[in-house]
CSV table of C-alpha atoms and ligand atoms in Angstrom, one decimal:
chain,number,residue,atom,x,y,z
A,1,MET,CA,-25.2,-34.0,12.0
A,2,GLN,CA,-27.8,-31.3,11.5
A,3,LEU,CA,-25.4,-28.7,12.9
A,4,LEU,CA,-22.8,-29.6,10.4
A,5,GLU,CA,-25.2,-29.4,7.5
A,6,ASP,CA,-26.1,-25.9,8.5
A,7,ARG,CA,-22.5,-24.9,8.6
A,8,ALA,CA,-21.7,-26.4,5.3
A,9,ARG,CA,-24.4,-24.2,3.8
A,10,ARG,CA,-22.4,-21.2,5.0
A,11,ILE,CA,-19.8,-21.9,2.4
A,12,ASP,CA,-20.1,-19.2,-0.2
A,13,ARG,CA,-23.2,-20.0,-2.3
A,14,ASP,CA,-21.6,-19.1,-5.7
A,15,LEU,CA,-18.6,-21.3,-4.9
A,16,LEU,CA,-20.8,-24.2,-3.9
A,17,GLU,CA,-22.9,-23.9,-7.0
A,18,ALA,CA,-19.8,-23.7,-9.2
A,19,ILE,CA,-18.3,-26.8,-7.6
A,20,GLN,CA,-21.6,-28.7,-8.1
A,21,GLN,CA,-22.0,-27.5,-11.7
A,22,VAL,CA,-18.4,-28.6,-12.6
A,23,SER,CA,-18.4,-31.9,-10.7
A,24,GLN,CA,-21.7,-32.9,-12.4
A,25,ARG,CA,-20.5,-31.9,-15.8
A,26,LEU,CA,-17.2,-33.8,-15.5
A,27,GLY,CA,-18.8,-36.7,-13.6
A,28,TYR,CA,-16.3,-36.4,-10.7
A,29,ARG,CA,-17.0,-36.7,-7.0
A,30,VAL,CA,-15.7,-33.7,-5.0
A,31,TYR,CA,-15.0,-33.5,-1.3
A,32,LEU,CA,-14.1,-30.9,1.2
A,33,VAL,CA,-11.4,-32.5,3.3
A,34,GLY,CA,-8.7,-32.0,6.0
A,35,GLY,CA,-8.6,-28.8,8.0
A,36,ALA,CA,-12.0,-27.3,7.0
A,37,PRO,CA,-14.3,-30.1,8.0
A,38,ARG,CA,-12.1,-30.7,11.2
A,39,ASP,CA,-12.5,-27.0,12.2
A,40,LEU,CA,-16.2,-27.0,11.3
A,41,VAL,CA,-16.8,-29.8,13.7
A,42,LEU,CA,-14.5,-28.6,16.5
A,43,SER,CA,-15.1,-24.9,16.4
A,44,GLY,CA,-17.5,-23.9,13.7
A,45,ARG,CA,-14.7,-21.9,12.0
A,46,LEU,CA,-14.2,-22.4,8.3
A,47,GLY,CA,-10.6,-22.1,7.3
A,48,ASP,CA,-8.8,-22.7,4.0
A,49,PHE,CA,-10.5,-24.8,1.5
A,50,ASP,CA,-9.0,-28.1,0.5
A,51,LEU,CA,-10.9,-30.1,-2.1
A,52,VAL,CA,-10.2,-33.6,-3.2
A,53,VAL,CA,-11.5,-34.8,-6.6
A,54,GLU,CA,-12.0,-38.4,-7.5
A,55,GLY,CA,-11.0,-37.8,-11.1
A,56,GLU,CA,-8.6,-35.4,-12.8
A,57,GLY,CA,-7.9,-32.7,-10.2
A,58,GLU,CA,-6.2,-30.4,-12.7
A,59,GLU,CA,-9.0,-30.6,-15.2
A,60,PHE,CA,-11.5,-29.9,-12.4
A,61,ALA,CA,-9.4,-26.9,-11.2
A,62,ARG,CA,-9.2,-25.5,-14.7
A,63,ALA,CA,-13.0,-25.8,-15.3
A,64,LEU,CA,-13.8,-24.3,-11.9
A,65,ALA,CA,-11.5,-21.4,-12.5
A,66,GLU,CA,-13.3,-20.8,-15.7
A,67,VAL,CA,-16.7,-20.7,-14.1
A,68,LEU,CA,-15.5,-18.5,-11.2
A,69,GLY,CA,-13.3,-16.2,-13.1
A,70,GLY,CA,-10.1,-17.0,-11.2
A,71,THR,CA,-6.8,-18.6,-12.3
A,72,ALA,CA,-5.6,-22.1,-11.6
A,73,ARG,CA,-1.9,-22.8,-10.9
A,74,MET,CA,-1.0,-26.4,-11.4
A,75,HIS,CA,1.6,-28.5,-9.5
A,76,SER,CA,1.4,-31.5,-11.8
A,77,ARG,CA,4.0,-33.7,-10.0
A,78,PHE,CA,1.6,-33.8,-7.0
A,79,GLY,CA,-1.7,-33.7,-8.9
A,80,THR,CA,-2.6,-30.5,-7.1
A,81,ALA,CA,-3.8,-27.1,-8.1
A,82,GLU,CA,-4.3,-23.8,-6.4
A,83,LEU,CA,-7.1,-21.4,-7.4
A,84,LYS,CA,-6.4,-17.8,-7.0
A,85,GLY,CA,-8.3,-14.5,-7.4
A,86,LEU,CA,-11.4,-15.6,-5.6
A,87,GLY,CA,-10.8,-13.8,-2.3
A,88,GLU,CA,-10.1,-17.0,-0.5
A,89,ARG,CA,-7.6,-19.7,-1.2
A,90,LEU,CA,-8.8,-22.9,-2.7
A,91,ASP,CA,-6.5,-26.0,-3.1
A,92,ILE,CA,-7.6,-28.8,-5.3
A,93,ALA,CA,-6.0,-32.3,-5.4
A,94,THR,CA,-6.6,-35.5,-7.2
A,95,ALA,CA,-7.5,-38.2,-4.7
A,96,ARG,CA,-4.1,-40.0,-4.4
A,97,THR,CA,-1.9,-42.3,-2.4
A,98,GLU,CA,1.7,-41.4,-1.6
A,99,CYS,CA,4.8,-43.4,-1.5
A,100,TYR,CA,7.9,-42.1,0.3
A,101,GLY,CA,11.0,-43.1,-1.6
A,102,SER,CA,13.2,-42.2,1.3
A,103,PRO,CA,12.2,-40.9,4.8
A,104,ALA,CA,11.5,-37.1,5.2
A,105,ALA,CA,11.7,-36.7,1.4
A,106,LEU,CA,8.8,-35.4,-0.7
A,107,PRO,CA,6.5,-38.3,-1.8
A,108,GLU,CA,5.7,-40.0,-5.1
A,109,VAL,CA,2.0,-39.9,-5.8
A,110,GLU,CA,-0.6,-42.0,-7.6
A,111,PRO,CA,-4.4,-41.5,-8.1
A,112,SER,CA,-6.6,-43.5,-5.8
A,113,PRO,CA,-10.2,-43.5,-4.3
A,114,LEU,CA,-10.9,-41.0,-1.6
A,115,THR,CA,-10.8,-43.6,1.2
A,116,GLU,CA,-7.2,-44.4,0.4
A,117,ASP,CA,-6.3,-40.7,0.1
A,118,LEU,CA,-7.6,-40.2,3.6
A,119,LEU,CA,-5.6,-43.1,5.0
A,120,ARG,CA,-2.3,-41.5,4.0
A,121,ARG,CA,-2.9,-38.4,6.1
A,122,ASP,CA,-1.2,-37.4,9.4
A,123,PHE,CA,-4.0,-37.7,12.0
A,124,SER,CA,-7.4,-39.2,12.1
A,125,VAL,CA,-8.9,-35.8,12.9
A,126,ASN,CA,-7.8,-34.6,9.4
A,127,THR,CA,-9.7,-37.4,7.6
A,128,LEU,CA,-13.2,-36.1,7.7
A,129,ALA,CA,-14.7,-35.3,4.3
A,130,ILE,CA,-17.9,-33.6,3.2
A,131,GLU,CA,-19.1,-34.4,-0.3
A,132,LEU,CA,-19.9,-31.1,-2.0
A,133,GLY,CA,-20.6,-32.1,-5.6
A,134,GLU,CA,-24.0,-33.7,-5.0
A,135,GLY,CA,-25.6,-30.8,-3.1
A,136,PRO,CA,-27.4,-31.3,0.3
A,137,PRO,CA,-27.5,-33.0,2.7
A,138,TYR,CA,-23.7,-32.6,2.8
A,139,GLU,CA,-23.1,-35.7,4.8
A,140,VAL,CA,-19.9,-36.0,6.7
A,141,LEU,CA,-17.8,-39.1,5.8
A,142,ASP,CA,-16.0,-40.4,8.8
A,143,THR,CA,-14.1,-43.4,7.5
A,144,CYS,CA,-11.3,-43.4,10.2
A,145,HIS,CA,-13.4,-42.7,13.3
A,146,ALA,CA,-12.2,-39.1,13.5
A,147,LEU,CA,-15.4,-38.0,15.3
A,148,GLU,CA,-14.8,-40.5,18.1
A,149,ASP,CA,-11.2,-39.3,18.5
A,150,MET,CA,-12.3,-35.7,18.6
A,151,LYS,CA,-14.8,-36.6,21.3
A,152,ASN,CA,-12.1,-38.3,23.3
A,153,GLY,CA,-9.6,-35.4,22.7
A,154,ARG,CA,-7.2,-37.7,20.8
A,155,LEU,CA,-4.7,-37.1,18.1
A,156,ARG,CA,-4.2,-40.5,16.5
A,157,VAL,CA,-1.9,-41.4,13.7
A,158,LEU,CA,-3.1,-43.7,10.9
A,159,HIS,CA,-0.1,-45.9,10.4
A,160,ASP,CA,3.1,-46.8,12.2
A,161,ASP,CA,5.5,-45.1,9.7
A,162,SER,CA,3.7,-41.8,9.6
A,163,PHE,CA,6.3,-39.8,11.6
A,164,THR,CA,9.3,-41.6,9.9
A,165,ASP,CA,7.9,-40.8,6.5
A,166,ASP,CA,7.3,-37.2,7.4
A,167,PRO,CA,8.7,-36.0,10.8
A,168,THR,CA,7.1,-32.5,10.3
A,169,ARG,CA,3.9,-34.3,11.4
A,170,ILE,CA,5.3,-34.4,14.9
A,171,LEU,CA,5.6,-30.6,14.9
A,172,ARG,CA,2.1,-30.4,13.4
A,173,GLY,CA,0.9,-32.6,16.2
A,174,ILE,CA,2.1,-30.3,18.8
A,175,ARG,CA,0.5,-27.4,17.0
A,176,PHE,CA,-2.8,-29.2,16.8
A,177,GLU,CA,-2.6,-30.1,20.5
A,178,SER,CA,-2.3,-26.4,21.4
A,179,ARG,CA,-4.8,-25.1,18.8
A,180,LEU,CA,-7.5,-27.8,18.9
A,181,GLY,CA,-7.2,-28.8,22.6
A,182,LEU,CA,-6.4,-32.4,21.7
A,183,ARG,CA,-3.5,-34.6,22.8
A,184,LEU,CA,-1.3,-37.1,21.0
A,185,ASP,CA,-2.5,-40.5,22.2
A,186,ASP,CA,0.0,-42.8,23.9
A,187,ALA,CA,0.8,-44.7,20.7
A,188,ALA,CA,1.4,-41.4,18.7
A,189,GLU,CA,3.6,-40.1,21.5
A,190,ARG,CA,5.6,-43.3,21.6
A,191,MET,CA,6.0,-43.2,17.8
A,192,ALA,CA,7.1,-39.6,18.0
A,193,ARG,CA,9.8,-40.2,20.6
A,194,ALA,CA,11.0,-43.3,18.6
A,195,ALA,CA,11.1,-41.3,15.4
A,196,VAL,CA,13.1,-38.5,17.0
A,197,ALA,CA,15.5,-41.0,18.6
A,198,ASP,CA,16.0,-42.8,15.3
A,199,GLY,CA,17.0,-39.6,13.6
A,200,ALA,CA,13.9,-39.1,11.5
A,201,PHE,CA,14.7,-35.4,11.3
A,202,ASP,CA,18.2,-35.9,10.0
A,203,ALA,CA,17.1,-36.0,6.3
A,204,LEU,CA,14.6,-33.2,6.7
A,205,SER,CA,15.6,-30.0,4.7
A,206,GLY,CA,16.3,-26.8,6.7
A,207,ASP,CA,13.5,-25.0,4.8
A,208,ARG,CA,10.8,-27.5,5.8
A,209,LEU,CA,12.1,-27.6,9.4
A,210,ARG,CA,12.2,-23.8,9.7
A,211,ARG,CA,8.7,-23.4,8.2
A,212,GLU,CA,7.2,-25.9,10.6
A,213,VAL,CA,9.1,-24.7,13.7
A,214,PHE,CA,8.2,-21.0,12.9
A,215,ARG,CA,4.6,-21.9,12.4
A,216,LEU,CA,4.6,-23.7,15.7
A,217,LEU,CA,5.9,-20.6,17.4
A,218,GLU,CA,3.3,-18.2,16.0
A,219,PRO,CA,2.1,-16.1,18.9
A,220,VAL,CA,-1.4,-17.5,19.3
A,221,GLY,CA,-2.6,-19.4,22.3
A,222,SER,CA,-0.1,-20.7,24.8
A,223,ILE,CA,3.4,-20.6,23.3
A,224,GLU,CA,4.8,-22.0,26.6
A,225,SER,CA,2.8,-25.2,26.4
A,226,ARG,CA,4.0,-25.7,22.8
A,227,LEU,CA,7.6,-25.1,23.8
A,228,SER,CA,7.4,-27.4,26.8
A,229,ARG,CA,6.0,-30.1,24.5
A,230,LEU,CA,8.9,-29.5,22.1
A,231,GLY,CA,11.3,-30.1,25.0
A,232,GLU,CA,9.4,-33.1,26.4
A,233,LEU,CA,9.5,-34.9,23.0
A,234,GLY,CA,13.2,-34.2,22.5
A,235,LEU,CA,12.7,-31.8,19.6
A,236,LEU,CA,14.8,-28.9,20.9
A,237,SER,CA,17.9,-31.1,20.3
A,238,ILE,CA,16.9,-31.4,16.7
A,239,LEU,CA,17.7,-27.7,16.3
A,240,ASN,CA,20.9,-28.0,18.3
A,241,PRO,CA,22.0,-30.6,20.9
A,242,GLY,CA,23.1,-27.8,23.2
A,243,LEU,CA,19.7,-26.0,23.3
A,244,ARG,CA,18.2,-25.7,26.8
A,245,LEU,CA,15.0,-24.1,28.0
A,246,SER,CA,14.5,-23.8,31.7
A,247,GLY,CA,11.2,-23.4,33.5
A,248,GLU,CA,12.1,-19.7,34.1
A,249,ASP,CA,12.7,-19.3,30.4
A,250,LEU,CA,9.3,-20.6,29.6
A,251,ILE,CA,7.7,-18.2,32.1
A,252,TRP,CA,9.7,-15.4,30.6
A,253,ILE,CA,8.5,-16.2,27.1
A,254,GLY,CA,4.9,-16.6,28.2
A,255,ARG,CA,4.9,-13.2,29.9
A,256,ALA,CA,6.6,-11.7,26.9
A,257,ALA,CA,3.9,-13.0,24.6
A,258,THR,CA,1.3,-11.3,26.8
A,259,GLU,CA,3.3,-8.0,26.8
A,260,LEU,CA,3.6,-8.2,23.1
A,261,GLU,CA,-0.2,-8.1,22.7
A,262,GLY,CA,-0.2,-4.7,24.6
A,263,LEU,CA,2.5,-3.1,22.5
A,264,PRO,CA,1.5,-0.4,20.0
A,265,PRO,CA,1.4,-1.7,16.4
A,266,ASP,CA,4.4,-1.4,14.3
A,267,THR,CA,5.2,-1.7,10.6
A,268,ALA,CA,6.9,-5.1,11.0
A,269,GLU,CA,4.7,-8.1,11.6
A,270,VAL,CA,5.0,-9.8,14.9
A,271,GLU,CA,6.8,-13.2,14.6
A,272,GLY,CA,6.7,-15.7,17.4
A,273,TRP,CA,10.1,-17.2,16.7
A,274,ARG,CA,11.7,-13.8,17.4
A,275,LEU,CA,10.3,-14.0,20.9
A,276,VAL,CA,11.6,-17.5,21.5
A,277,PHE,CA,15.1,-17.6,19.8
A,278,PRO,CA,16.7,-14.7,21.8
A,279,VAL,CA,15.8,-16.8,24.9
A,280,LEU,CA,17.0,-20.1,23.4
A,281,TYR,CA,20.2,-18.5,22.2
A,282,GLY,CA,21.1,-17.8,25.9
A,283,SER,CA,22.1,-21.4,26.1
A,284,LEU,CA,24.3,-21.4,23.0
A,285,ASP,CA,27.8,-20.2,22.3
A,286,LYS,CA,28.7,-18.4,19.0
A,287,ARG,CA,29.5,-21.5,17.1
A,288,ALA,CA,26.4,-23.4,18.2
A,289,GLY,CA,24.3,-20.4,17.4
A,290,GLU,CA,25.7,-20.4,13.8
A,291,GLU,CA,25.1,-24.1,13.5
A,292,THR,CA,21.5,-23.7,14.6
A,293,ALA,CA,20.9,-20.9,12.0
A,294,ASP,CA,22.4,-23.3,9.4
A,295,ARG,CA,20.2,-26.2,10.4
A,296,LEU,CA,17.1,-24.0,10.1
A,297,SER,CA,18.4,-22.5,6.8
A,298,ILE,CA,17.6,-19.1,8.2
A,299,ARG,CA,17.0,-16.5,5.5
A,300,PRO,CA,20.0,-14.4,4.8
A,301,GLU,CA,18.1,-11.2,5.8
A,302,ASP,CA,17.3,-12.7,9.2
A,303,ARG,CA,20.6,-14.3,10.0
A,304,ASP,CA,22.4,-11.4,11.5
A,305,TRP,CA,19.4,-10.5,13.6
A,306,LEU,CA,19.1,-14.0,14.9
A,307,LEU,CA,22.8,-14.4,15.7
A,308,GLY,CA,22.9,-11.1,17.5
A,309,SER,CA,19.4,-11.2,19.1
A,310,ARG,CA,20.5,-12.4,22.5
A,311,ARG,CA,23.7,-10.3,22.6
A,312,ASP,CA,21.7,-7.1,21.8
A,313,LEU,CA,19.1,-8.0,24.4
A,314,ASP,CA,21.8,-8.6,27.1
A,315,HIS,CA,23.5,-5.3,26.2
A,316,ALA,CA,20.3,-3.4,26.5
A,317,ILE,CA,19.6,-5.1,29.9
A,318,GLU,CA,23.1,-4.0,31.1
A,319,VAL,CA,22.6,-0.4,30.0
A,320,LEU,CA,19.0,-0.2,31.4
A,321,ARG,CA,20.3,-1.5,34.8
A,322,ARG,CA,23.2,0.9,35.0
A,323,PRO,CA,22.3,3.7,37.5
A,324,SER,CA,24.2,6.3,35.5
A,325,SER,CA,22.4,5.7,32.1
A,326,LYS,CA,21.0,8.7,30.5
A,327,PRO,CA,17.8,8.8,28.3
A,328,HIS,CA,19.8,9.1,25.1
A,329,GLU,CA,21.8,5.9,25.9
A,330,ILE,CA,18.5,4.1,26.6
A,331,ASP,CA,17.2,5.3,23.2
A,332,ARG,CA,20.4,4.1,21.5
A,333,VAL,CA,20.1,0.5,22.8
A,334,LEU,CA,16.3,0.2,22.5
A,335,ARG,CA,15.7,1.8,19.1
A,336,PRO,CA,17.4,-1.0,17.1
A,337,LEU,CA,15.5,-3.8,18.9
A,338,ARG,CA,12.4,-5.5,17.4
A,339,ARG,CA,9.1,-5.4,19.2
A,340,GLU,CA,9.5,-9.0,20.3
A,341,GLN,CA,12.7,-8.1,22.1
A,342,ILE,CA,11.1,-5.1,23.8
A,343,ALA,CA,8.4,-7.5,25.0
A,344,LEU,CA,11.1,-9.7,26.5
A,345,LEU,CA,12.5,-6.7,28.4
A,346,LEU,CA,9.1,-5.8,29.8
A,347,ALA,CA,8.6,-9.4,30.8
A,348,LEU,CA,11.9,-9.6,32.7
A,349,GLY,CA,10.3,-8.2,35.9
A,350,ASP,CA,13.4,-6.3,36.7
A,351,PRO,CA,12.3,-2.8,38.0
A,352,PRO,CA,14.9,-0.5,36.3
A,353,VAL,CA,14.6,-2.5,33.0
A,354,VAL,CA,10.8,-2.4,33.0
A,355,GLN,CA,10.7,1.3,34.1
A,356,TRP,CA,13.1,2.5,31.4
A,357,THR,CA,11.5,0.4,28.7
A,358,ARG,CA,8.0,1.8,29.5
A,359,ARG,CA,9.3,5.3,29.7
A,360,TRP,CA,11.0,4.8,26.3
A,361,LEU,CA,7.8,3.5,24.8
A,362,GLN,CA,5.6,6.2,26.2
A,363,GLU,CA,7.8,9.2,25.9
A,364,LEU,CA,11.4,8.9,24.6
A,365,ARG,CA,10.8,6.9,21.5
A,366,SER,CA,8.4,9.4,19.9
A,367,LEU,CA,10.4,12.5,20.7
A,368,SER,CA,11.1,14.3,17.4
A,369,LEU,CA,12.8,17.6,16.8
A,370,THR,CA,11.0,20.7,15.7
A,371,LEU,CA,14.2,21.6,13.9
A,372,THR,CA,14.7,20.3,10.3
A,373,GLY,CA,17.9,19.9,8.2
A,374,GLN,CA,16.5,22.5,5.8
A,375,GLU,CA,16.5,25.1,8.5
A,376,LEU,CA,20.2,24.4,9.1
A,377,VAL,CA,20.9,24.8,5.4
A,378,ASP,CA,18.8,28.0,5.4
A,379,ALA,CA,21.0,29.2,8.3
A,380,GLY,CA,24.1,28.9,6.1
A,381,CYS,CA,25.3,25.3,6.9
A,382,ALA,CA,26.7,23.3,4.0
A,383,PRO,CA,24.4,20.3,3.1
A,384,GLY,CA,26.0,17.0,3.8
A,385,PRO,CA,26.2,14.2,6.4
A,386,SER,CA,27.3,16.5,9.2
A,387,ILE,CA,23.8,18.0,9.2
A,388,GLY,CA,22.4,14.5,10.0
A,389,ARG,CA,24.9,14.1,12.8
A,390,ALA,CA,24.0,17.4,14.3
A,391,LEU,CA,20.3,16.5,14.2
A,392,VAL,CA,21.0,13.2,16.0
A,393,ALA,CA,23.1,15.0,18.7
A,394,THR,CA,20.4,17.6,19.1
A,395,ARG,CA,17.7,15.0,19.5
A,396,GLU,CA,19.9,13.3,22.2
A,397,ALA,CA,20.3,16.6,24.0
A,398,ARG,CA,16.5,16.9,24.0
A,399,LEU,CA,16.0,13.4,25.3
A,400,ASP,CA,18.4,14.1,28.2
A,401,GLY,CA,16.5,17.4,28.8
A,402,SER,CA,19.7,19.5,28.5
A,403,ILE,CA,18.0,21.7,25.9
A,404,THR,CA,14.3,22.7,25.1
A,405,ALA,CA,12.6,22.8,21.8
A,406,GLU,CA,13.5,26.5,21.6
A,407,GLY,CA,17.2,25.8,22.0
A,408,GLU,CA,17.4,23.2,19.2
A,409,LEU,CA,18.7,25.5,16.4
A,410,GLN,CA,21.3,27.1,18.6
A,411,PHE,CA,22.5,23.7,19.9
A,412,ALA,CA,22.7,22.2,16.3
A,413,LEU,CA,24.6,25.2,15.0
A,414,SER,CA,27.2,24.9,17.9
A,415,GLU,CA,27.5,21.2,17.2
A,416,LEU,CA,28.3,21.9,13.5
A,417,LYS,CA,30.7,24.6,14.5
A,418,SER,CA,32.7,22.4,16.9
A,419,GLU,CA,32.7,19.6,14.4
A,420,SER,CA,34.2,21.8,11.7
A,421,ARG,CA,36.7,23.2,14.2
A,422,LYS,CA,37.8,19.6,15.1
A,423,ALA,CA,38.0,18.7,11.4
A,424,GLY,CA,40.2,21.8,10.8
A,425,ARG,CA,42.6,20.8,13.5
A,426,GLU,CA,43.0,17.2,12.2
B,28,CTP,N1,-1.1,-33.4,5.7
B,28,CTP,C1,-0.4,-34.5,6.1
B,28,CTP,N2,0.9,-34.4,6.5
B,28,CTP,C2,1.6,-33.2,6.4
B,28,CTP,C3,0.9,-32.1,6.0
B,28,CTP,C4,-0.5,-32.2,5.7
B,28,CTP,O1,-1.0,-35.6,6.2
B,28,CTP,N3,2.8,-33.2,6.8
B,28,CTP,C5,-2.5,-33.5,5.4
B,28,CTP,C6,-3.5,-33.4,6.5
B,28,CTP,O2,-4.5,-34.3,6.4
B,28,CTP,C7,-4.0,-32.0,6.4
B,28,CTP,C8,-4.0,-31.8,4.8
B,28,CTP,O3,-2.9,-32.6,4.4
B,28,CTP,O4,-5.3,-31.9,6.9
B,28,CTP,C9,-3.9,-30.3,4.4
B,28,CTP,O5,-2.7,-29.8,5.0
B,28,CTP,P1,-2.6,-28.3,5.6
B,28,CTP,O6,-3.4,-27.4,4.8
B,28,CTP,O7,-1.2,-28.0,5.8
B,28,CTP,O8,-3.2,-28.6,7.0
B,28,CTP,P2,-4.5,-28.3,7.7
B,28,CTP,O9,-4.9,-29.6,8.3
B,28,CTP,O10,-5.5,-27.7,6.8
B,28,CTP,O11,-4.1,-27.4,8.9
B,28,CTP,P3,-4.2,-25.8,9.1
B,28,CTP,O12,-5.6,-25.6,9.5
B,28,CTP,O13,-3.2,-25.6,10.2
B,28,CTP,O14,-3.8,-25.2,7.7
C-alpha cells in the first residue's frame, strides 16, 4: 500500500488541503472514488477526480468552490456537482443508492453510506475509494475485492441486473477491457449476452448509445480488438441488424488507425467513429444507413457526412484506380474527404490508390497559386464569381502540369475571356 500512499500525495497539495479543511469543518467524510483510484493502482496515472461525500454533496461542493475560488454547478436531481475553473475537472456526489424505475432509463437516487454507493457501480474495479478528508495515510478501501480482481485481470459486475439496468455498462466493459488490459469474467460475459438478447438496448436513448459507441471507438489502443468484441457480444446488431464486419474489414480499420497517426495534423479533431463507420456502411443499403443514423441520433451536422462517407470513399477509390485520371481529378475527389477517410485509402494496400493518395498528401494538396484574384481585378476583370472559377481552373491546370507558375495570369485571363464569350453566345 505504500506505493499508493505516495501517489495519493501527488494530488495537488492546495486541492488536498482545501478538501481536508472543508470536510473537517462540515464534519463529512470525503472519498476519491471510481476511475482515479482504479487508474492509480493499475497505471499510476491520475485521471478525472470523482469525490463522494458522506453528507450533503452540494453543500460540500459550494464550500470547496469558495475556498478554491472556482464555481460549483449543481445537478440537484442526482445529488451531484461539478467544480469548474480549477484547471482540472472535479465531480462531487453525495454518497447515494440508485433505483432504476425502468430499464435503461436514468435512475432515481437516495443518500446512503459510501459502502452502498460503491455497490451500485458497474464493475468491482471501479469501487476502490481513498479517504481524503482525514489526511495521511490515505488508505485504500477495498470493500468489493477490487484489488484481487485487478490482480486476476477480471472485470466483474456487482449484481445480476447491472447490464439490464444500464446496458451502456456493456460498452464501458469493452472499453475497459481494451484500456485496462482486463477481461469481462465468465459471469459478466454471460450477463452481457443475455442482456443484449433480451433487448436491454431497446429503451436506451440514441444520444446515450451514440456517446458510448463513439467513446468506445476513440482511436487509442487497439480499435480492432474493441470492434471484434462488439461483434462477438452481438452489439453491432444493436446499431443495425444488417451490419457486418469481416476479418478483412477489421484489418483495414486497424491499418487505417496506424496510418492516421502518421498523417499531418489538421484543424479538425480525429474521431475514431469516422474511421469505422465508412467501413461498416459498406454492408448497409441506403435505407439501413439512414436507420442506423436515426438509431444513433447522429447530430444533424454529421448526418450527411455519415450517410455519404462510404459512397465518397468508393468514388475516390474508383477515380484513383482509373489509369486515365489526372492530378486535378485526384485533387477533386480527395480534397472533400476527412483525414480518417484518407487513412482508409492509405490502408487499402492497393498500389495506385496508395500512390496517388501519398502524392496528393505530399505534393498536390498544398499546391497554391502565385496569382491572386486582386491581380485579375487589377488587370481589368470585373470582380465576381467568375474570378473564383478562373482561379480554380488555373490551379487545376497547374496540378496537371499544363502551365507553370509564370503562365498563371495568362491562363486565367484566357479562361475568363472564353467564359464571357460563352455567356455572350447563350
Ligand atoms: N458508473 C457506473 N455505470 C455507468 C457509468 C459510471 O456504475 N454507466 C460509475 C463507475 O463506478 C465509474 C463512476 O461511475 O467509476 C464514474 O463514471 P465515469 O467518470 O464515467 O467513469 P470512470 O470510471 O471514471 O472512467 P473513465 O476513466 O473512462 O472516465
